[in-house]
Coordinates of C-alpha atoms and ligand atoms in Angstrom, one line a residue:
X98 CA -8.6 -15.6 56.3
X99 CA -7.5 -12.4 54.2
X100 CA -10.7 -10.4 52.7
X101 CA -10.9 -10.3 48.8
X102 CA -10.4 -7.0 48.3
X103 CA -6.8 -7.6 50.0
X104 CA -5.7 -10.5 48.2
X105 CA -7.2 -8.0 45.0
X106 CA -4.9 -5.3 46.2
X107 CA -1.8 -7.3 47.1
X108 CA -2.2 -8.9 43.7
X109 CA -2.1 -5.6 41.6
X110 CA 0.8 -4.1 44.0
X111 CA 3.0 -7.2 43.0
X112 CA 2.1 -6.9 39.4
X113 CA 3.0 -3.2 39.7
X114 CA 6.3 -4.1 41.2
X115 CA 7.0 -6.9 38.6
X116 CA 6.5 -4.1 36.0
X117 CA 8.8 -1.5 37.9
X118 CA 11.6 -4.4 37.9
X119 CA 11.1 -5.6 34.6
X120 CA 13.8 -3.2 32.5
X121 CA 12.8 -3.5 28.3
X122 CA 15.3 -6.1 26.5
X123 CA 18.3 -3.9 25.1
X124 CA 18.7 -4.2 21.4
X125 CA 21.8 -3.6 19.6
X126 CA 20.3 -2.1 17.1
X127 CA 19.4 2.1 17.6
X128 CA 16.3 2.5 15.7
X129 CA 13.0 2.2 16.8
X130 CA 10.5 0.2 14.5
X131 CA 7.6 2.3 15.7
X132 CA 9.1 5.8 14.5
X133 CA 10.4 4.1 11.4
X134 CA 7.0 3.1 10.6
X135 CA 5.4 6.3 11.7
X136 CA 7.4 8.2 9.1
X137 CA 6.7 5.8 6.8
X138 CA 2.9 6.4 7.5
X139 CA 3.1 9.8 6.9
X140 CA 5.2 10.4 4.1
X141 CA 3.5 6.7 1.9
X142 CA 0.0 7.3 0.9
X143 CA -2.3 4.2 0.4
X144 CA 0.3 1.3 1.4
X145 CA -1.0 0.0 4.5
X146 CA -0.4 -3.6 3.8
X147 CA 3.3 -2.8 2.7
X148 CA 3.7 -0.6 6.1
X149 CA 2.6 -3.6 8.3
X150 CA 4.9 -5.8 6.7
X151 CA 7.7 -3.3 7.0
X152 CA 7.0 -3.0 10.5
X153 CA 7.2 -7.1 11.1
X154 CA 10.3 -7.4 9.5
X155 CA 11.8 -4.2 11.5
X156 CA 10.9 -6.3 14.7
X157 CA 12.0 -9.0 13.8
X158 CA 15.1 -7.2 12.8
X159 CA 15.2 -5.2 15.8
X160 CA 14.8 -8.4 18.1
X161 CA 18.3 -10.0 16.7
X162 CA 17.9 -12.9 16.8
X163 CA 18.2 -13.8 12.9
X164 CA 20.7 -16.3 11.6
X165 CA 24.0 -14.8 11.5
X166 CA 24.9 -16.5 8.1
X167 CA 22.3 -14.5 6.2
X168 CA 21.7 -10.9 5.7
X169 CA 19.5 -9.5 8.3
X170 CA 16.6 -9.6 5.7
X171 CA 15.4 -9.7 1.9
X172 CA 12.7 -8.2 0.6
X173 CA 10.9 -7.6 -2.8
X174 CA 8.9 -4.3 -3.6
X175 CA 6.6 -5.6 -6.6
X176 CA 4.2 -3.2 -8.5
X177 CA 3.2 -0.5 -11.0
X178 CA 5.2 2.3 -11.7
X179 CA 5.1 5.8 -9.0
X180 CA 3.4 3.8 -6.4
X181 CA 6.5 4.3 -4.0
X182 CA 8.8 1.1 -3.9
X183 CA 12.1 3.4 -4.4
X184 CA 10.6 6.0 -2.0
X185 CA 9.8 3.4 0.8
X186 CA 13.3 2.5 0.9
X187 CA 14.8 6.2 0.8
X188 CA 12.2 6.9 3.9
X189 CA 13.6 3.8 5.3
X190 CA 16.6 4.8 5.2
X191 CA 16.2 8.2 6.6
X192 CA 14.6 7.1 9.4
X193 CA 16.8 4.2 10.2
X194 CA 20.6 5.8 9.4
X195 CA 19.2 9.8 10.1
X196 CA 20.1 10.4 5.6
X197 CA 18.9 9.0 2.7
X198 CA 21.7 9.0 1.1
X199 CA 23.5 6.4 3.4
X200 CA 21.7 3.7 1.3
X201 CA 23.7 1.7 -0.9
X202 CA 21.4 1.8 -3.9
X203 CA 22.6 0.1 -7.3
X204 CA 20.3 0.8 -10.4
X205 CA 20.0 -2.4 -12.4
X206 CA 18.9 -1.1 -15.3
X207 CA 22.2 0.2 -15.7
X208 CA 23.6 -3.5 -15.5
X209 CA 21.4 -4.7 -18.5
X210 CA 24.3 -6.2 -20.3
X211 CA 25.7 -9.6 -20.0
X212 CA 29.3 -8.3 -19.2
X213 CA 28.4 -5.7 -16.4
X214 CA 28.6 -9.0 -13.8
X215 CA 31.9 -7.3 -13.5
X216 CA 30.0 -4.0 -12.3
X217 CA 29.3 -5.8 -9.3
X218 CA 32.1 -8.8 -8.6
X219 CA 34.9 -6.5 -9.6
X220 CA 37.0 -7.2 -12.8
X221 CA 37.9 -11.1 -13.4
X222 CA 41.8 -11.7 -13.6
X223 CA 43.5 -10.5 -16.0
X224 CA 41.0 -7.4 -17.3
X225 CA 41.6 -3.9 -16.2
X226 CA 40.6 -3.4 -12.8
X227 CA 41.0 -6.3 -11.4
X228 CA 43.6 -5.7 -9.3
X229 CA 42.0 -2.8 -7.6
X230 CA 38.8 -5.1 -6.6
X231 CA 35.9 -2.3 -8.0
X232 CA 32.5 -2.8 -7.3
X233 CA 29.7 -0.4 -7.9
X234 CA 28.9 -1.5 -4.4
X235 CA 29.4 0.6 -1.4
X236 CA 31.3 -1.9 1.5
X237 CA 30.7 0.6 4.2
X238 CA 27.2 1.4 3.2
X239 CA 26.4 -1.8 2.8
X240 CA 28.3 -3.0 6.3
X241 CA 26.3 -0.5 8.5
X242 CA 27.9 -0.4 12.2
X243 CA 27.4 -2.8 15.6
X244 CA 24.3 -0.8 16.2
X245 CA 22.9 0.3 12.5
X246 CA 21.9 -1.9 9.7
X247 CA 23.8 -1.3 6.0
X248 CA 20.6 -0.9 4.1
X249 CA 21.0 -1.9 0.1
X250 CA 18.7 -1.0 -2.6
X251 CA 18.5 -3.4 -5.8
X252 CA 16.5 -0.8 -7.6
X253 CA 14.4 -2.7 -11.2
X254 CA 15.9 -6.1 -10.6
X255 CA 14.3 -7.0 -13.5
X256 CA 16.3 -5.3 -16.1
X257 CA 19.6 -7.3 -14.6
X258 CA 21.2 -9.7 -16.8
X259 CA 20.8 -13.5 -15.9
X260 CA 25.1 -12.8 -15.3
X261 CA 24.0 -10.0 -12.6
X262 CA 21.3 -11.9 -11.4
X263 CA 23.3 -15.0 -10.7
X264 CA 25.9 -13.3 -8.8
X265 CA 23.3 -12.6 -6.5
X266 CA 22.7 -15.5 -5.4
X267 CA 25.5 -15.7 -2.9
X268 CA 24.7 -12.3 -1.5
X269 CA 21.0 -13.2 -0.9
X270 CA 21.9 -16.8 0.3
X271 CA 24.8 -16.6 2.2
X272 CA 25.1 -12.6 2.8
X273 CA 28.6 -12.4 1.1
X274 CA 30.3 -11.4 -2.1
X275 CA 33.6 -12.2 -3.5
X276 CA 34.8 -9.6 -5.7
X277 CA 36.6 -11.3 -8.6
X278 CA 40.4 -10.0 -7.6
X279 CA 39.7 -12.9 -4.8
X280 CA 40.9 -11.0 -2.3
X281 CA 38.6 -8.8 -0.9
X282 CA 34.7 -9.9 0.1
X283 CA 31.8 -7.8 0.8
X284 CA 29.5 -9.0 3.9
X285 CA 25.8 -8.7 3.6
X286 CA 25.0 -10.0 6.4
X287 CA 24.7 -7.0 8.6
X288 CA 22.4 -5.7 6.2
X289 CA 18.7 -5.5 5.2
X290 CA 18.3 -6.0 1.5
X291 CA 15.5 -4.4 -0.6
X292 CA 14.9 -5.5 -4.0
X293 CA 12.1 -3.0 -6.6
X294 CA 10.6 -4.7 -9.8
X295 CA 7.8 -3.6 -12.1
X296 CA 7.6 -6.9 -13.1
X297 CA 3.9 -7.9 -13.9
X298 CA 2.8 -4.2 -14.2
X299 CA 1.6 -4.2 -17.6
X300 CA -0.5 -7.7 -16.8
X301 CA -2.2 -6.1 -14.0
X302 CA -3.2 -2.8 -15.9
X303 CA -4.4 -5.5 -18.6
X304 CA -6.8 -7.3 -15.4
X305 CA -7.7 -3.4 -14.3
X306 CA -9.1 -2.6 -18.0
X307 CA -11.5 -5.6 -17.9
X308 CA -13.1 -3.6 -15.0
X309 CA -13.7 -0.5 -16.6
X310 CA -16.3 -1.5 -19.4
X311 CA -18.3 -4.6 -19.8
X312 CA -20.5 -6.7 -17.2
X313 CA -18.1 -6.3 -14.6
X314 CA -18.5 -1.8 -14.4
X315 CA -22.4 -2.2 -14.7
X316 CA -22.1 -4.7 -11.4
X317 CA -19.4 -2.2 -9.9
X318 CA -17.3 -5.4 -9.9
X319 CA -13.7 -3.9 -8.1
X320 CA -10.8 -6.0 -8.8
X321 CA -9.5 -8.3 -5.6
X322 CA -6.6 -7.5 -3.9
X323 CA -5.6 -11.2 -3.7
X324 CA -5.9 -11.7 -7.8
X325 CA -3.8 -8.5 -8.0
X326 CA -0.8 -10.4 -6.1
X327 CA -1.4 -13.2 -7.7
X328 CA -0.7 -11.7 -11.0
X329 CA 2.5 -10.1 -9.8
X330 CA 3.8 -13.4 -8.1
X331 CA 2.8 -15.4 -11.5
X332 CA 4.7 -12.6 -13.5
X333 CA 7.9 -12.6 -11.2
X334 CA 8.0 -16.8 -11.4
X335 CA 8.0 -16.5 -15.1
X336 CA 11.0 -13.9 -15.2
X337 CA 13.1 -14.8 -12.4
X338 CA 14.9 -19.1 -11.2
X339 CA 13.6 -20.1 -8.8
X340 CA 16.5 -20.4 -6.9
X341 CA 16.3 -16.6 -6.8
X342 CA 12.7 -16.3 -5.6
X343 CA 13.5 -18.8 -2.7
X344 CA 16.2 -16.8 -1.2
X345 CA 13.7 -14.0 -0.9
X346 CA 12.6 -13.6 2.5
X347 CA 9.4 -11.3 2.0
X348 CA 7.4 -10.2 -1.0
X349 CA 5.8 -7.1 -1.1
X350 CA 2.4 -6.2 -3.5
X351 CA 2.4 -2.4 -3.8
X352 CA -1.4 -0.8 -4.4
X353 CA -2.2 0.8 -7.6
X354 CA -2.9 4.5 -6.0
X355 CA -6.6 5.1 -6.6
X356 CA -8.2 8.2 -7.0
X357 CA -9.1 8.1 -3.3
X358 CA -5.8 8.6 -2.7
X359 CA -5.3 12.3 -4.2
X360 CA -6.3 14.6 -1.7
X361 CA -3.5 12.9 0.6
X362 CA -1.0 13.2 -1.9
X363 CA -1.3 16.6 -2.6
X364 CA -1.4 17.3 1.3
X365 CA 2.1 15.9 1.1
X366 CA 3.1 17.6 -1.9
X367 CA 1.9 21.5 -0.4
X368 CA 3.0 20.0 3.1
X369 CA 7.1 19.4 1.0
X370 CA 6.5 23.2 -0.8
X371 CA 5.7 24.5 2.5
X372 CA 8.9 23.6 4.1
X373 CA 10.9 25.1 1.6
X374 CA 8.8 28.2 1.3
X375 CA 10.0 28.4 5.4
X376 CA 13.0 30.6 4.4
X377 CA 10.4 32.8 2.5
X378 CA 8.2 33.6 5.4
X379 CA 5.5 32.5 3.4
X380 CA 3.0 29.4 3.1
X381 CA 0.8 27.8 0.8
X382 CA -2.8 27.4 0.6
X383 CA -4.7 25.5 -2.0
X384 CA -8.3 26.6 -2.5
X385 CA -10.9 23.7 -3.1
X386 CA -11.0 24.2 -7.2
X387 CA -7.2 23.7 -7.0
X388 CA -7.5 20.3 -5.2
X389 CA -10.2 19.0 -7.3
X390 CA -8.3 20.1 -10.6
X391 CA -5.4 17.6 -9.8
X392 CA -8.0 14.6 -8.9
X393 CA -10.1 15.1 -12.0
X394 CA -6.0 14.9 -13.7
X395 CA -5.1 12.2 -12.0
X396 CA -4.3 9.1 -14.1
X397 CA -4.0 5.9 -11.9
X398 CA -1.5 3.9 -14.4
X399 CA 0.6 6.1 -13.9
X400 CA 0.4 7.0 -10.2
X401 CA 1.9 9.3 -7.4
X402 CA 5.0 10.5 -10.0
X403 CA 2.6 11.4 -12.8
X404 CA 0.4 13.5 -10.3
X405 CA 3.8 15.4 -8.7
X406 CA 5.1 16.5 -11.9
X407 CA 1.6 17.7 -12.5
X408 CA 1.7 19.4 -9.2
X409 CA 4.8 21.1 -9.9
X410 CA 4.2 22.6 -12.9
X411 CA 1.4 24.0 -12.5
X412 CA 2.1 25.4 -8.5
X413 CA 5.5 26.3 -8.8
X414 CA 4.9 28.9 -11.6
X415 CA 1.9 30.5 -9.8
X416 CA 3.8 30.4 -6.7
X417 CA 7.3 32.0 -8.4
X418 CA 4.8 34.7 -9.7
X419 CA 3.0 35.0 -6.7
X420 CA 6.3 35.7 -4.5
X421 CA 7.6 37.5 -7.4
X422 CA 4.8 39.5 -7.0
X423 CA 3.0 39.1 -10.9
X424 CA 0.2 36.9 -9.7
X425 CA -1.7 36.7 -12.9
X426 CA -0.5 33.4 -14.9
X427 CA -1.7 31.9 -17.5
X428 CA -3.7 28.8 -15.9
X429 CA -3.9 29.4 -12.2
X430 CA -4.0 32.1 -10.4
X431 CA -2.8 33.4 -6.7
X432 CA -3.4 36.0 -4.2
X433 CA -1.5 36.7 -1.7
X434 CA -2.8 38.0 1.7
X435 CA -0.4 38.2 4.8
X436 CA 2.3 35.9 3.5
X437 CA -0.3 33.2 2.4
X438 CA -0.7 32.2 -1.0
X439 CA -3.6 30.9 -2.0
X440 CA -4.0 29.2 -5.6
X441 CA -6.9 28.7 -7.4
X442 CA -7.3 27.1 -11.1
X443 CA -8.4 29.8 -13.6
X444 CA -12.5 30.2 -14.4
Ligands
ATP127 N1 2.5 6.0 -2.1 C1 3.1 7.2 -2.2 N2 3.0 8.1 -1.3 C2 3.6 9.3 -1.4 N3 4.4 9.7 -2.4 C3 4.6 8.8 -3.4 C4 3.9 7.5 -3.3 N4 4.3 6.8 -4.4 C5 5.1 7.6 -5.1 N5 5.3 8.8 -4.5 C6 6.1 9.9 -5.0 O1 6.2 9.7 -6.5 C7 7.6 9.7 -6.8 C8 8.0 8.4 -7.4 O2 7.9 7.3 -6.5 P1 8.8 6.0 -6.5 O3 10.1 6.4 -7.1 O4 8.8 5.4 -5.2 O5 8.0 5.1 -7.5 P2 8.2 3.6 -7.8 O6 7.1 2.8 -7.2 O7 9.6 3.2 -7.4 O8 8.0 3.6 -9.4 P3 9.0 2.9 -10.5 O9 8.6 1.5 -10.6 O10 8.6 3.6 -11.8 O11 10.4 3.1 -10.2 C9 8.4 10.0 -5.6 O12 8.9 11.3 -5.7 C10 7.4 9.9 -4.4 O13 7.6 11.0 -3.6
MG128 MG1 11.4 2.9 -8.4

């Protein structure tokens, strides 16, 4: 009869072994979802409900075992303007295919018009063009490799024509597109599909205003995350069929970027001047004043862009005069002491 503490031991050297044996599952796809999501955590401030369904679909993804009659996945970015849909998918991209600029990004605003279908299938018979099968669409971009997904960036869906958005349908359903000429198809379905829409933006700013006087500010009432989707959902039913909205796979609610949110997005913003000071030998340092100037400037409708052209021009003058040693300017001010610059509002 074996003592516990034997069968204890022989138990955990078996399980030890069992680990040892067990080699992880090879994917054919490079990328790992964990360092995908940790840049995305470090360079997207506030989105931590976007950033964990990033990372489930990037699993998912990354465990391939998705229909192979669809593209690998679709997703919507919904929310206000300079929150970071359009940088998401550029960080995404980075992370996942080493470049932003491998994305195959088509700006729909510039397909507003009826006739620009023909921007995306190609030239029907007959037009000029149509022999040469022209798409504003990249096929190798959009094709990625055995072991890298094509990413593809529908940037402001909403400004498509019904035409444009129609001609989606097959790409989103059945991950292909036949370019008019008929002869040459493009195949989505090694890709993952993002789409961006400010759709419902000026709604929600109108459910955010009934917060700021009234009953509702002298309770400290906060507006609910779960009416603020709501709103965008309702918003994107009205605009878009609803065979379109059924062939989306995921929809994402960005946050408005509160106030609380600043301080981390100026980090960022110092941390991105920093690097480029590198060839400078210098750094930045921003004193407390200079931090709480750009929070009491910050205007949440219109969000992180707002606050970085802000950032630049006010930092990058002091700083130019700073390294061009002047540092006297007319709102900020900077000393320099052993290659560090710090900048301080004016008194
Ligand atoms: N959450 C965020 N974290 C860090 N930077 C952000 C964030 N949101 C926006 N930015 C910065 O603001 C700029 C604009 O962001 P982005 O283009 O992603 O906005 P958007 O949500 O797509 O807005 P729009 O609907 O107007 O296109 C980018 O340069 C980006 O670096
Ligand atoms: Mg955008």
């Amino acid at each position: 009869m074996p003592f516990i503490n034997d069968v204890v031991k022989s138990n955990q050297e078996n399980l030890a072994k069992a680990k040892a044996n067990s080699t992880p599952r090879l994917s054919r796809f490079l990328f790992k979802p964990e360092n995908v999501i940790k840049n995305l955590s470090n360079q997207i401030i506030g989105q931590k409900q976007m950033i964990h369904a990033v990372g489930e679909v990037l699993q998912v993804i990354k465990a391939d075992f998705g229909s192979e009659s669809r593209p690998l996945s679709v997703m919507m970015f919904l929310g206000p303007t300079g929150v970071g849909k359009t940088e998401t998918v550029k960080v995404l991209t980075e992370s996942i295919l080493g470049d932003a600029d491998k994305l195959c990004r088509i700006d729909m605003n510039t397909l507003s018009q009826e006739h620009y279908a023909a921007s995306i299938t190609g030239a029907p018979p007959g037009y000029v063009g149509s022999k040469e099968n022209t798409s504003l669409l990249k096929p190798e971009a959009i094709e990625g490799s055995f072991s890298r997904p094509g990413i593809v960036l529908f940037d402001e869906i909403e400004k498509a024509s019904k035409n444009v958005e129609r001609s989606l349908l097959s790409v989103l359903d059945d991950g292909r597109l036949d370019l008019t000429g008929g002869t040459k198809q493009i195949n989505f379905r090694n890709a993952i599909i993002f789409m961006t829409s400010n759709i419902g933006a000026s709604e929600l700013s109108a459910y955010h205003k009934k917060f700021d006087t009234g009953w509702r500010s002298i309770f400290k009432w906060k507006p609910s995350k779960k009416m603020e989707s709501e709103i965008l959902k309702n918003a994107l039913e009205k605009k878009f069929d609803p065979e379109f909205i059924n062939r989306i796979d995921r929809i994402v609610c960005f946050d408005r970027l509160e106030s609380s949110s600043v301080q981390d997005l100026v980090k960022l913003n110092v941390k991105r001047l920093n690097k480029r000071l590198r060839k400078h030998n210098a750094t930045l340092q921003l004193s407390k004043s200079a931090e709480d100037f750009f929070k009491s400037h910050y205007d949440e409708q219109y969000g992180a862009r707002d606050l970085e052209r802000k950032i630049i021009a006010h930092l990058e003058p002091a700083l130019a005069f700073a390294l061009n040693a002047n540092p006297e300017i007319e709102t900020f001010t900077s000393k320099c002491r052993k290659n560090k610059i710090c900048i301080s509002p004016k008194l």
